[in-house]
PDB file of C-alpha atoms and ligand atoms in Angstrom:
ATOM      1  CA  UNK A1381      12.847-100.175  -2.201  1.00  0.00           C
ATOM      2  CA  UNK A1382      13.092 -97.585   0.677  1.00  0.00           C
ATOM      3  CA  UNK A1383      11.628-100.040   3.541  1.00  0.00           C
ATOM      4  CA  UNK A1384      14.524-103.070   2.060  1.00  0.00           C
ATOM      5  CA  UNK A1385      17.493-100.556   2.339  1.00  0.00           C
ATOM      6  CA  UNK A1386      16.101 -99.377   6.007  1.00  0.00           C
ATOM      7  CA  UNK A1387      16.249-103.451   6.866  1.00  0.00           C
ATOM      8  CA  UNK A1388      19.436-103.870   4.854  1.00  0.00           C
ATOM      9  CA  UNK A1389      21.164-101.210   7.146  1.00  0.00           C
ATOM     10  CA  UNK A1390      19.491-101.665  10.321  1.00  0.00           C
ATOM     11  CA  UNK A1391      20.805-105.486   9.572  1.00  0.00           C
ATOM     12  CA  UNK A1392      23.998-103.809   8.906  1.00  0.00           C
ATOM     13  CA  UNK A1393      23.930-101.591  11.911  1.00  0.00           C
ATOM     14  CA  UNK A1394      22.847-104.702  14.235  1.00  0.00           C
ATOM     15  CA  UNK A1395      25.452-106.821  12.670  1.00  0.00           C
ATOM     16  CA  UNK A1396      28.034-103.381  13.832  1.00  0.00           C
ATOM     17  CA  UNK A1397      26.815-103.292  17.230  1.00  0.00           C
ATOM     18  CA  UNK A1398      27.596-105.870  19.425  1.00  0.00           C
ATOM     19  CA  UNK A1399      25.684-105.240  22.289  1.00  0.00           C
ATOM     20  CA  UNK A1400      21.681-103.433  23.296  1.00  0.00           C
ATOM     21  CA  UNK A1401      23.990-100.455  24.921  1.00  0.00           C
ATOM     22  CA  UNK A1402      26.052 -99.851  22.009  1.00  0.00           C
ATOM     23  CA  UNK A1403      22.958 -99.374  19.663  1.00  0.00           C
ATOM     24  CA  UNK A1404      21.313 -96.680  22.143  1.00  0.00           C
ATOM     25  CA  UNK A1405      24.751 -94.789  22.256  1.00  0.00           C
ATOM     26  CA  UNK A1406      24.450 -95.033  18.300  1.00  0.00           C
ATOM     27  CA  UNK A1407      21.020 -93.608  18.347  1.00  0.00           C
ATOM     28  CA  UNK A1408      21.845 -90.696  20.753  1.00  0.00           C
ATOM     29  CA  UNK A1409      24.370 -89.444  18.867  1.00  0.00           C
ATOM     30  CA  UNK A1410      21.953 -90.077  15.797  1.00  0.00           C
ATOM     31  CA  UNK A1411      19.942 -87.549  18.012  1.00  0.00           C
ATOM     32  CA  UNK A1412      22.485 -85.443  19.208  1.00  0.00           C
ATOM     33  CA  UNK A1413      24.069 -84.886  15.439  1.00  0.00           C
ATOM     34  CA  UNK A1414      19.959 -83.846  14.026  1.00  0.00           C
ATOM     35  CA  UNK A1415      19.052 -81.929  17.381  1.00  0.00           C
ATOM     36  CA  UNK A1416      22.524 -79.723  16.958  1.00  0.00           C
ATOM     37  CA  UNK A1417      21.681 -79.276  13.490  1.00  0.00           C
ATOM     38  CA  UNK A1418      18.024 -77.737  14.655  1.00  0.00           C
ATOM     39  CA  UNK A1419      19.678 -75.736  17.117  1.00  0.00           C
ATOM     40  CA  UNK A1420      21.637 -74.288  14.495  1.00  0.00           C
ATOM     41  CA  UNK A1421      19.261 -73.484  12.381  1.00  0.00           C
ATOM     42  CA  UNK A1422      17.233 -71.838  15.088  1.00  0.00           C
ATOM     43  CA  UNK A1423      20.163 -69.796  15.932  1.00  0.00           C
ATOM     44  CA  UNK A1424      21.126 -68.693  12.293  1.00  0.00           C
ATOM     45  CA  UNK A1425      17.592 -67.644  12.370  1.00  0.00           C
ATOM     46  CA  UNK A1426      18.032 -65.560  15.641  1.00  0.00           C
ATOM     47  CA  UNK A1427      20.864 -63.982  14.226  1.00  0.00           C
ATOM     48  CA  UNK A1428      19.037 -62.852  10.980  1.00  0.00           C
ATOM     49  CA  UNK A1429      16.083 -61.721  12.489  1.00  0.00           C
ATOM     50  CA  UNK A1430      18.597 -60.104  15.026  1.00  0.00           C
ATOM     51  CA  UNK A1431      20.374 -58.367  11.920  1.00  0.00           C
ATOM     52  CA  UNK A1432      17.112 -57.196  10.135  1.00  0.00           C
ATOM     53  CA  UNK A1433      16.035 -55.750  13.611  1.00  0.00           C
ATOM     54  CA  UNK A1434      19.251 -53.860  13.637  1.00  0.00           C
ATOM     55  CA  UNK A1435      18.397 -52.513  10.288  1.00  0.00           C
ATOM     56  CA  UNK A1436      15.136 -51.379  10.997  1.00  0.00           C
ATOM     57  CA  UNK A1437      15.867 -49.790  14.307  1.00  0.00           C
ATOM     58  CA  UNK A1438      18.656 -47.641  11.845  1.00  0.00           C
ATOM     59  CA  UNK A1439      16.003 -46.964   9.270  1.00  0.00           C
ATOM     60  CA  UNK A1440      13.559 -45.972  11.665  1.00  0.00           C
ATOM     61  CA  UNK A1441      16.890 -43.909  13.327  1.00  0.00           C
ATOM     62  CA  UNK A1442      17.684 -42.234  10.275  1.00  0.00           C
ATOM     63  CA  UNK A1443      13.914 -41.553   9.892  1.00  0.00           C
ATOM     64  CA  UNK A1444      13.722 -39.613  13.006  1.00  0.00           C
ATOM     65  CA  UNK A1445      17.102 -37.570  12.449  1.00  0.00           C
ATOM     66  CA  UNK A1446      15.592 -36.464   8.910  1.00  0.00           C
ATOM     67  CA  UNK A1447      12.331 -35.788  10.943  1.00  0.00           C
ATOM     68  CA  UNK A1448      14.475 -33.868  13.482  1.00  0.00           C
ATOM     69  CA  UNK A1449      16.658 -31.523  10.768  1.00  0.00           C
ATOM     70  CA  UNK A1450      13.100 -31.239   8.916  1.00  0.00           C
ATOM     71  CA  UNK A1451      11.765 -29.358  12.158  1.00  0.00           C
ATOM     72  CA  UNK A1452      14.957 -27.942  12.737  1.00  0.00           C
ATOM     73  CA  UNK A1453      15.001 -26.542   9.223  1.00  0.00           C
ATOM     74  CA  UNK A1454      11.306 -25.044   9.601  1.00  0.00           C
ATOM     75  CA  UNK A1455      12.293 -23.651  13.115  1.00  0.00           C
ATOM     76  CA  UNK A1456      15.233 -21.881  11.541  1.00  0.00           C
ATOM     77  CA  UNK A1457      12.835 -20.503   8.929  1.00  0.00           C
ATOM     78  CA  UNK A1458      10.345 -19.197  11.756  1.00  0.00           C
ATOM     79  CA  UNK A1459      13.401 -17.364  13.445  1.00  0.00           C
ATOM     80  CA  UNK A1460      14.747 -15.823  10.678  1.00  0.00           C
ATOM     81  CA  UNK A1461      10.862 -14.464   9.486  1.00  0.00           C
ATOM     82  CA  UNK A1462      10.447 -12.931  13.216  1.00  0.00           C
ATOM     83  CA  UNK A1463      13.806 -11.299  13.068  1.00  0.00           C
ATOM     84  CA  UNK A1464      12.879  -9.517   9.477  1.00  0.00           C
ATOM     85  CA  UNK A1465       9.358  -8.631  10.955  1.00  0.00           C
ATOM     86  CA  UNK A1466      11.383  -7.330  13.973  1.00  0.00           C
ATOM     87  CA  UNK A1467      13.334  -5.037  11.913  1.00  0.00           C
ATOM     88  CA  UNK A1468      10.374  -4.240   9.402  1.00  0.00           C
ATOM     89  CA  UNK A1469       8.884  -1.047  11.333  1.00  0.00           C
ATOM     90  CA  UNK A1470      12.696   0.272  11.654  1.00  0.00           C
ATOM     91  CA  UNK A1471      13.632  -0.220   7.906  1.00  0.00           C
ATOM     92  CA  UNK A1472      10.211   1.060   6.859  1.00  0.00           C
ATOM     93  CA  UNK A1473      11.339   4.077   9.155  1.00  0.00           C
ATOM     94  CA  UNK A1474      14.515   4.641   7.702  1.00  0.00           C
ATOM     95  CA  UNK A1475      13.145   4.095   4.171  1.00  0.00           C
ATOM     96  CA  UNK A1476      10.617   6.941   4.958  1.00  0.00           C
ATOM     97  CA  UNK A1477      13.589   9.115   5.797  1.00  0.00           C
ATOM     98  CA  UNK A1478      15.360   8.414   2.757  1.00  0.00           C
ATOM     99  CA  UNK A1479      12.384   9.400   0.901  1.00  0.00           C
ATOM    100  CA  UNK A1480      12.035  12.672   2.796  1.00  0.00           C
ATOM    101  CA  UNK A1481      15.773  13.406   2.623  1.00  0.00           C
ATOM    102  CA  UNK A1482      15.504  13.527  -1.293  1.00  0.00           C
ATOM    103  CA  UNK A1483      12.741  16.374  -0.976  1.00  0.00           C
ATOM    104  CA  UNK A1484      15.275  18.276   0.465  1.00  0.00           C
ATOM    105  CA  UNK A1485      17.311  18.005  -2.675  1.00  0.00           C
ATOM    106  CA  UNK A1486      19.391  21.149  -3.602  1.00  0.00           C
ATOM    107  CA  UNK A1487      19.542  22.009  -7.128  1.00  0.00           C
ATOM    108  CA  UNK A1488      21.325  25.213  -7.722  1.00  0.00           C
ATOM    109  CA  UNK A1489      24.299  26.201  -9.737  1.00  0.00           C
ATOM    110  CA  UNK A1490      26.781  25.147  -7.083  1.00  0.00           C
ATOM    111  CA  UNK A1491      24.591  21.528  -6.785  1.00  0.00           C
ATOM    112  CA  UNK A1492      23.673  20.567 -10.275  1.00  0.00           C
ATOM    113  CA  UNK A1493      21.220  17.410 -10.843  1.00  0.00           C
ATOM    114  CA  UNK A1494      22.847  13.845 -11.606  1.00  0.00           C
ATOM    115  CA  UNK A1495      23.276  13.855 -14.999  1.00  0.00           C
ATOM    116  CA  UNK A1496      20.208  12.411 -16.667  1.00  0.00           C
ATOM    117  CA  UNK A1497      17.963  12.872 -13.835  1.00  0.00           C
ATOM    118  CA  UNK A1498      14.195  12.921 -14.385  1.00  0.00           C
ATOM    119  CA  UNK A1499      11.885  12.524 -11.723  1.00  0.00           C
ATOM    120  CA  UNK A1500       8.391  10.113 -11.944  1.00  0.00           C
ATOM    121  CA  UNK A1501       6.015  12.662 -13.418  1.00  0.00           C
ATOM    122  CA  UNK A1502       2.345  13.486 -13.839  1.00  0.00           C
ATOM    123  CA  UNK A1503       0.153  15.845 -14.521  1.00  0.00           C
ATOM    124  CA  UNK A1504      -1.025  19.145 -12.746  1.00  0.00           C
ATOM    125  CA  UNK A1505      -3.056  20.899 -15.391  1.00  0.00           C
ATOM    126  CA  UNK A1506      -2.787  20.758 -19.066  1.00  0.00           C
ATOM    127  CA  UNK A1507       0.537  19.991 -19.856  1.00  0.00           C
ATOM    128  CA  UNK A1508       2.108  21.157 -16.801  1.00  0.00           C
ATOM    129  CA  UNK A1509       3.799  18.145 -14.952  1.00  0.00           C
ATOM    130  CA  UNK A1510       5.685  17.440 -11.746  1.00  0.00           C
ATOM    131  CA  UNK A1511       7.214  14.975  -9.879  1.00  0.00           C
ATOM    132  CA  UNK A1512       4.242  12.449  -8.715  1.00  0.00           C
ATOM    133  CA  UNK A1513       4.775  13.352  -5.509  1.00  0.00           C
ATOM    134  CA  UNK A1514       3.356  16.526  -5.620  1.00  0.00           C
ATOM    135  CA  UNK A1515       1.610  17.100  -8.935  1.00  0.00           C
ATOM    136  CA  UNK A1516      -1.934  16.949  -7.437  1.00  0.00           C
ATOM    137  CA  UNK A1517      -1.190  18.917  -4.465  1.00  0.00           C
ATOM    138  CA  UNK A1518      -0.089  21.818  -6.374  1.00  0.00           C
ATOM    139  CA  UNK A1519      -3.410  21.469  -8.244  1.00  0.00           C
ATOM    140  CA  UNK A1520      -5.320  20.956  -4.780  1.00  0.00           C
ATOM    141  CA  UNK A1521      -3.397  24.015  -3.460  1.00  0.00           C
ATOM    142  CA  UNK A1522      -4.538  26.199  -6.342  1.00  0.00           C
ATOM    143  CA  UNK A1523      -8.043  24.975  -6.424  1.00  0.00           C
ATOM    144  CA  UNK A1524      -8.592  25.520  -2.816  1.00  0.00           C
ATOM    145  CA  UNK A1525      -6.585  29.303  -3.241  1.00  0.00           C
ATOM    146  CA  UNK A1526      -9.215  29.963  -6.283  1.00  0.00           C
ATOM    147  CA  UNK A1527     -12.524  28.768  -4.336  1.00  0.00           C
ATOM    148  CA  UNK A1528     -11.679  30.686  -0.701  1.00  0.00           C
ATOM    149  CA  UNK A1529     -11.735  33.578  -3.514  1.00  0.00           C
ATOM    150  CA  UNK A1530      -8.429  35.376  -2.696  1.00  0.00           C
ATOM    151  CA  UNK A1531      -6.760  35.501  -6.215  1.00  0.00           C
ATOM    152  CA  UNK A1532      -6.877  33.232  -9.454  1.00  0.00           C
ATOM    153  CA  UNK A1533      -3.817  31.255  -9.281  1.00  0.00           C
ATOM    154  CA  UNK A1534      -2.323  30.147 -12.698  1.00  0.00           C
ATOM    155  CA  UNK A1535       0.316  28.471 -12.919  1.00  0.00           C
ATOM    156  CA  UNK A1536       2.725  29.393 -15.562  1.00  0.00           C
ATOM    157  CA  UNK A1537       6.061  26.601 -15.458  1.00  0.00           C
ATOM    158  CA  UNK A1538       6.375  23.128 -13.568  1.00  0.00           C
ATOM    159  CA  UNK A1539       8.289  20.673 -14.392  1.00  0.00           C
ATOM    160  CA  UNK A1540      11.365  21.371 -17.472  1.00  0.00           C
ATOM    161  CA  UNK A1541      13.160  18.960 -19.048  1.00  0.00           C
ATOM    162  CA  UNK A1542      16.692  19.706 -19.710  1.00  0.00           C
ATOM    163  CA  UNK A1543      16.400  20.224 -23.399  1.00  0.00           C
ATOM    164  CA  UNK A1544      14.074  22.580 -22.557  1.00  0.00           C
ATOM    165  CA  UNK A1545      16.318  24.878 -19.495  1.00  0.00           C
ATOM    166  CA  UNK A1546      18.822  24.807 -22.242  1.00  0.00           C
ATOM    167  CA  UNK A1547      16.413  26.049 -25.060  1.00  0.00           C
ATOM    168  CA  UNK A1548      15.616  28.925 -22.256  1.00  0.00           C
ATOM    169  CA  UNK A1549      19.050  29.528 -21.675  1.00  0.00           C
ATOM    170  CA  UNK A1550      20.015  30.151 -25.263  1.00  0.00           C
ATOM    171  CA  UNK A1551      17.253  32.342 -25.705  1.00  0.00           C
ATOM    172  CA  UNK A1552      18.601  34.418 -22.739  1.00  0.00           C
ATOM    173  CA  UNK A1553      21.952  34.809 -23.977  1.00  0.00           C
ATOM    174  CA  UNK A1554      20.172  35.699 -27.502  1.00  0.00           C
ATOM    175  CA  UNK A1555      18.517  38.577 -25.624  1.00  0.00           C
ATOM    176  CA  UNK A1556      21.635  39.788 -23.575  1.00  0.00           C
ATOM    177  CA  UNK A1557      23.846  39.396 -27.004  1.00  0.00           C
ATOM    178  CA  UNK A1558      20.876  41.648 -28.540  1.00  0.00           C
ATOM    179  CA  UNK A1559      20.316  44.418 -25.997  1.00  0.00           C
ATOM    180  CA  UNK A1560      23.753  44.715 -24.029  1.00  0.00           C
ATOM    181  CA  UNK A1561      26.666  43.339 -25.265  1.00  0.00           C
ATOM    182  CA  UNK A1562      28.742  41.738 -27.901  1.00  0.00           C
ATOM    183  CA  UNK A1563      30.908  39.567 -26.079  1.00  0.00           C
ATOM    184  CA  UNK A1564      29.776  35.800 -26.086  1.00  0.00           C
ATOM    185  CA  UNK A1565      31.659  35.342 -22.378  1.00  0.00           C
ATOM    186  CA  UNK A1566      29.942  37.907 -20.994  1.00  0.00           C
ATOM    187  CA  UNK A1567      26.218  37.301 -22.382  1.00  0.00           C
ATOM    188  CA  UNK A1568      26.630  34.018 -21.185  1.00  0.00           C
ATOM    189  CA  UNK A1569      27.706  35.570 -17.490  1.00  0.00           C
ATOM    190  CA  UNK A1570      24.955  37.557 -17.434  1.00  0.00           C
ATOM    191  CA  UNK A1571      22.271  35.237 -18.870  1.00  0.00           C
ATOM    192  CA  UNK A1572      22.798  32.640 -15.995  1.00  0.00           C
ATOM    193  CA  UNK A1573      21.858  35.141 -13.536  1.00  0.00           C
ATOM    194  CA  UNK A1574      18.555  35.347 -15.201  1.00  0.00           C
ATOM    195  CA  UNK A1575      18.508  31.526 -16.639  1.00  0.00           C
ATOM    196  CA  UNK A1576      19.975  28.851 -15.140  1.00  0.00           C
ATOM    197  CA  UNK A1577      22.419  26.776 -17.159  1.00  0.00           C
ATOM    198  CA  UNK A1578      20.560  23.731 -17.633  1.00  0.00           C
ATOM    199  CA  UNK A1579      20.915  21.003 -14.947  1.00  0.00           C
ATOM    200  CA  UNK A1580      20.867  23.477 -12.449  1.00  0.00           C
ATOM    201  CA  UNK A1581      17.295  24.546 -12.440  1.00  0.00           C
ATOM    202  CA  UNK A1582      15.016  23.341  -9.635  1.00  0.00           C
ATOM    203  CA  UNK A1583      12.336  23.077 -12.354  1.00  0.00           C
ATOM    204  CA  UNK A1584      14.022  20.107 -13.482  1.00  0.00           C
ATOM    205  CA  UNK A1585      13.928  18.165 -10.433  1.00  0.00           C
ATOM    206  CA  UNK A1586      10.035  18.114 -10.873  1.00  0.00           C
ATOM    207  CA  UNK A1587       9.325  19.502  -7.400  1.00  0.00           C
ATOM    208  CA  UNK A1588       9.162  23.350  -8.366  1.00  0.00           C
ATOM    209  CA  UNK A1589       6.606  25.364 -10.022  1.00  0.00           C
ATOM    210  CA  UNK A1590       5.967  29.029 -10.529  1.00  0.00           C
ATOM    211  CA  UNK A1591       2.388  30.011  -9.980  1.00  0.00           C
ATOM    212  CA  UNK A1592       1.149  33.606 -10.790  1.00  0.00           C
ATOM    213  CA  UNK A1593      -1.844  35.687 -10.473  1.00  0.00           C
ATOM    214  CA  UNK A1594      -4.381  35.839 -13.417  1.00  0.00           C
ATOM    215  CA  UNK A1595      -5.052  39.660 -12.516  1.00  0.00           C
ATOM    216  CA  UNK A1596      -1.358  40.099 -12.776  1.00  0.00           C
ATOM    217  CA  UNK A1597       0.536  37.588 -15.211  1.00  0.00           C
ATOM    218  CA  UNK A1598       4.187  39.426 -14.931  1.00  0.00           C
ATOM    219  CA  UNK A1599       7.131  37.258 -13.204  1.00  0.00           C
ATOM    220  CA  UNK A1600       7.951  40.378 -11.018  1.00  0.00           C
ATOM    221  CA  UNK A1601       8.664  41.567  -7.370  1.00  0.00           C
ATOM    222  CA  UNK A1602       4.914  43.185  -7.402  1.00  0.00           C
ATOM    223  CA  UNK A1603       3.106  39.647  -8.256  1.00  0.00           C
ATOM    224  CA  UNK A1604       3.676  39.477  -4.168  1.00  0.00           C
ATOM    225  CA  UNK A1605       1.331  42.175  -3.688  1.00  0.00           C
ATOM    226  CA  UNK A1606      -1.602  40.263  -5.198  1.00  0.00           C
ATOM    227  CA  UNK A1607      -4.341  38.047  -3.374  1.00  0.00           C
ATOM    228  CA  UNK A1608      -3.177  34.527  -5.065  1.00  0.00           C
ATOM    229  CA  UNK A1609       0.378  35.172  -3.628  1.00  0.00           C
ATOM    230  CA  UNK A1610      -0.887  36.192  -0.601  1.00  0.00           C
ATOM    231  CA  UNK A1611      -2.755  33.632  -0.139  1.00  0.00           C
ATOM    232  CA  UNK A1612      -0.331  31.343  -1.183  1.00  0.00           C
ATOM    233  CA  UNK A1613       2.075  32.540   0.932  1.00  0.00           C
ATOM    234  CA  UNK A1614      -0.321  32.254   3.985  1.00  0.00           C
ATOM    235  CA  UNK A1615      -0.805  28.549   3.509  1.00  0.00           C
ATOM    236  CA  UNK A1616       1.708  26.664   1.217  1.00  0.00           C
ATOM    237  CA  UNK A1617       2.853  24.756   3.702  1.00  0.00           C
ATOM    238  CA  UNK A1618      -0.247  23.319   4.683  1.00  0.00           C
ATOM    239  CA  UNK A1619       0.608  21.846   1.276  1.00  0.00           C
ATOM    240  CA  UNK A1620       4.086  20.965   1.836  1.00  0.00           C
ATOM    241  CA  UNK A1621       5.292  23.795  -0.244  1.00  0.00           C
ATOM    242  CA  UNK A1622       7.969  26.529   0.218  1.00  0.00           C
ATOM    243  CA  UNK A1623       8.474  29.864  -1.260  1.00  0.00           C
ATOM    244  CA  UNK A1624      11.786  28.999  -2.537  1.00  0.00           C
ATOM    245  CA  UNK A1625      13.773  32.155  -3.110  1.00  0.00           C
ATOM    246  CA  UNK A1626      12.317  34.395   0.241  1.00  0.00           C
ATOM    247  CA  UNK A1627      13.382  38.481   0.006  1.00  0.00           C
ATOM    248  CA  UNK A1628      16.688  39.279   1.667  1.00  0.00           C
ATOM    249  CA  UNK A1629      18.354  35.121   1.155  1.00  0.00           C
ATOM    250  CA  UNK A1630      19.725  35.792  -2.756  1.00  0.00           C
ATOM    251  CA  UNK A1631      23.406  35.671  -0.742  1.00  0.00           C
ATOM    252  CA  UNK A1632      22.150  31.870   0.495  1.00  0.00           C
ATOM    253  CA  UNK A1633      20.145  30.518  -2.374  1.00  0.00           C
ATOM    254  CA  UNK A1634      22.262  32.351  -5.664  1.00  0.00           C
ATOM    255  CA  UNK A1635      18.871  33.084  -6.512  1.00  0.00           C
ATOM    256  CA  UNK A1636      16.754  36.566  -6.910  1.00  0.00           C
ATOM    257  CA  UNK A1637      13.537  37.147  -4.559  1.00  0.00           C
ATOM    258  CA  UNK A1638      11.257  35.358  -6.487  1.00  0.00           C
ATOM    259  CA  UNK A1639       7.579  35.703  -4.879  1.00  0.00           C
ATOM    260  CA  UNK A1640       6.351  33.074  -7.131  1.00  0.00           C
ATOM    261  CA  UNK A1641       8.491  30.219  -7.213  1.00  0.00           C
ATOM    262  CA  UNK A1642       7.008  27.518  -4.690  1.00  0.00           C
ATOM    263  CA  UNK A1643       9.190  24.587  -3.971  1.00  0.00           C
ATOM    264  CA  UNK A1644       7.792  20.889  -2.651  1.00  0.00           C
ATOM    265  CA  UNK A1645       9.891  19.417   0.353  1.00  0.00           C
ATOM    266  CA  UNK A1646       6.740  17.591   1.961  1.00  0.00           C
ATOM    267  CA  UNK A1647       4.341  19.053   4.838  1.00  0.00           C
ATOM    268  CA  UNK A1648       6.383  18.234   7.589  1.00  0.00           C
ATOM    269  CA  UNK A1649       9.525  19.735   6.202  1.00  0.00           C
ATOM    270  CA  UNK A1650       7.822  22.555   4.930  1.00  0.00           C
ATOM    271  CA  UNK A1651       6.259  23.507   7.925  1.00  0.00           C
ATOM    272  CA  UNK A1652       9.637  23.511   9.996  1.00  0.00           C
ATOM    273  CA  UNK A1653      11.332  25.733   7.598  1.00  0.00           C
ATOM    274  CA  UNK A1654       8.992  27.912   7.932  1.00  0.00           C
ATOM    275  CA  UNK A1655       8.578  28.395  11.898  1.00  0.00           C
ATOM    276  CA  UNK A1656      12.137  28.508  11.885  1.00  0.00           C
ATOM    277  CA  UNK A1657      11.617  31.567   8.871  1.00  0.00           C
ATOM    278  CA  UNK A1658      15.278  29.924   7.398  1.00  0.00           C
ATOM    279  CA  UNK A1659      16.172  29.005   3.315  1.00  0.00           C
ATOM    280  CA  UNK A1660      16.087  24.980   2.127  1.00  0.00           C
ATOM    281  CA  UNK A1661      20.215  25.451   1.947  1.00  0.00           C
ATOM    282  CA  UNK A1662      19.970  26.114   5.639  1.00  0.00           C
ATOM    283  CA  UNK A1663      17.307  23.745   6.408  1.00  0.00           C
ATOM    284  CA  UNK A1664      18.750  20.606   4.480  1.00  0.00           C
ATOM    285  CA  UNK A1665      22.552  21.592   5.676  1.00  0.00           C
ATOM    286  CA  UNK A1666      21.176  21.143   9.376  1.00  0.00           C
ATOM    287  CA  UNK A1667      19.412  18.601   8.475  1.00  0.00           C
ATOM    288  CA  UNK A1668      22.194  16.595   6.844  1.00  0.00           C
ATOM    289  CA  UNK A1669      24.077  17.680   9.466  1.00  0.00           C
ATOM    290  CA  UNK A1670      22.878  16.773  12.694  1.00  0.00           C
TER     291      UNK A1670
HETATM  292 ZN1   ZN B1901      10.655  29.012 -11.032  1.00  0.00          ZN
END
C-alpha cells in the first residue's frame, strides 16, 4: 500500500511539475522545510540543556553560600569561645574576691545578718559546726595547739542557729530579771550587752567560735593568761583566724575584750589585720573602701 501511494504522488507531483528544474526546487525546499525542523530541535535542545546548566550552577551556588555561612557560623563560635577564655582568669579573679569580701562580713548589732541566713556547714568536733569554709581548720588549729603541747584547747560554741541566740538571749534577760531588776525594758538593755539579740551574733554567720582552755574552762578576761590562748593568739592567723574582740577596741566592735572568741576571715586577710594590729570594722571599712 505504502510503495502505490509513494508512485501515486510522485505521479502526482510529476504531473505538478512541469519541468526537471521545478522538481529540484520542490525537493530543496522538501530539504530545507526537514533540515529547519532539525535545526530546531537541536536548538530547543541547546536551550534546555542551557537552562538545566543554569540550574545547577545555582544549586551548586547556593551550595557554596550555605557552605560559606556554615564556616562563618563555626568561626563566629571560635571567636566568641576565645573571648570567654580571655576573660576567664579575670572573672575567676573577681569571683575569688567576692568570695573573700564575704569573710569580711560584719555581724554586730548595728549590721545584723540577712534575715534567714545560714551558712554551708560541717562539722568541727562533735556537734560543733561551722561554715565549710573553715570547720576543719579550726579543728587543724586546735590539734596542732594540743600536740606542740602549749594548752588543751576545747572548744566550747561554733556555729548557733538563730533559734538558738534567741533561746540564749531569753535566758539572759531571765537572769538579769532575777538578780537586778524588775523592769522588762531594762533587763532586756542590759541582757544584750551580755547576749546578743539574735541575728546579730557572729556565731550565726558560721565563721566564729569560742575556744577555751581545758585547765581553765571560764569565759573570762584570765582565760588569756593560759597556754592554749597563748598559743592561739601566737598563730591564728597562720590559720586564717582573728581574735575578734582585741582589749582596748569595745568602742569599735560594741563588743567586750573577749580573749577567746576567734573569728575566720581567710589567711590572707587575717594576716593583714594583724600586721596592721587594727579591728575587722576597720579592716573591712578600708577594705570596702578603697
Ligand atoms: Zn563567741
Amino acid at each position: 500500500m505504502t510503495a502505490v501511494r509513494r508512485r501515486i504522488s510522485l505521479f502526482t507531483m510529476k504531473k505538478m511539475l512541469s519541468s526537471k528544474k521545478e522538481v529540484l526546487i520542490a525537493f530543496a525546499l522538501i530539504a530545507v522545510t526537514v533540515g529547519s525542523g532539525l535545526l530546531m530541535q537541536v536548538l530547543l535542545q541547546i536551550r534546555e540543556m542551557r537552562a538545566s546548566q543554569r540550574e545547577a550552577a545555582a544549586v551548586v551556588s547556593m551550595a557554596l553560600d550555605e557552605i560559606h555561612s556554615a564556616f562563618q557560623e563555626v568561626r563566629d563560635v571560635q571567636d566568641a569561645a576565645a573571648t570567654r577564655m580571655a576573660a576567664l582568669p579575670q572573672r575567676k579573679q573577681d569571683r575569688l574576691e567576692d568570695l573573700q569580701l564575704d569573710l569580711l562580713m560584719i555581724v554586730s548589732a548595728d549590721s545584723p545578718l540577712p534575715e534567714g541566713y545560714v551558712p554551708e556547714l560541717d562539722t568541727v568536733v562533735g556537734d560543733y559546726v561551722m561554715d565549710v569554709r573553715c570547720a576543719s581548720v579550726c579543728w587543724q588549729m586546735m590539734q596542732d595547739c594540743r600536740n606542740s603541747g602549749h594548752g588543751l584547747p576545747m572548744i566550747c560554741s561554733a556555729y548557733r542557729t538563730q533559734e538558738y541566740q534567741q533561746f540564749l538571749f531569753d535566758n539572759k534577760v531571765y537572769d538579769v530579771l532575777w538578780e537586778e531588776t524588775n523592769d522588762r525594758d531594762k533587763a532586756r538593755e542590759l541582757a544584750a550587752r551580755v547576749v546578743a539579740l539574735p541575728g546579730t551574733s557572729e556565731h550565726q554567720s558560721g565563721l566564729a567560735a569560742d575556744i577555751m582552755d581545758e585547765v581553765y574552762p571560764y569565759l573570762n578576761e584570765w582565760q588569756e593568761h593560759t597556754d592554749a590562748q597563748k598559743w592561739l593568739m601566737e598563730h591564728c592567723t597562720e590559720y586564717g583566724f582573728i581574735l575578734r574582740y582585741p582589749p582596748g577596741t569595745s568602742e569599735i566592735t560594741g563588743i567586750i575584750y573577749e580573749p577567746w572568741h576567734y573569728r575566720y576571715v581567710g589567711e590572707k586577710f587575717a594576716k593583714e589585720i594583724a600586721n596592721r594590729g587594727i579591728t575587722l570594722e576597720e579592716y573591712a571599712a578600708w577594705r570596702r573602701g578603697r
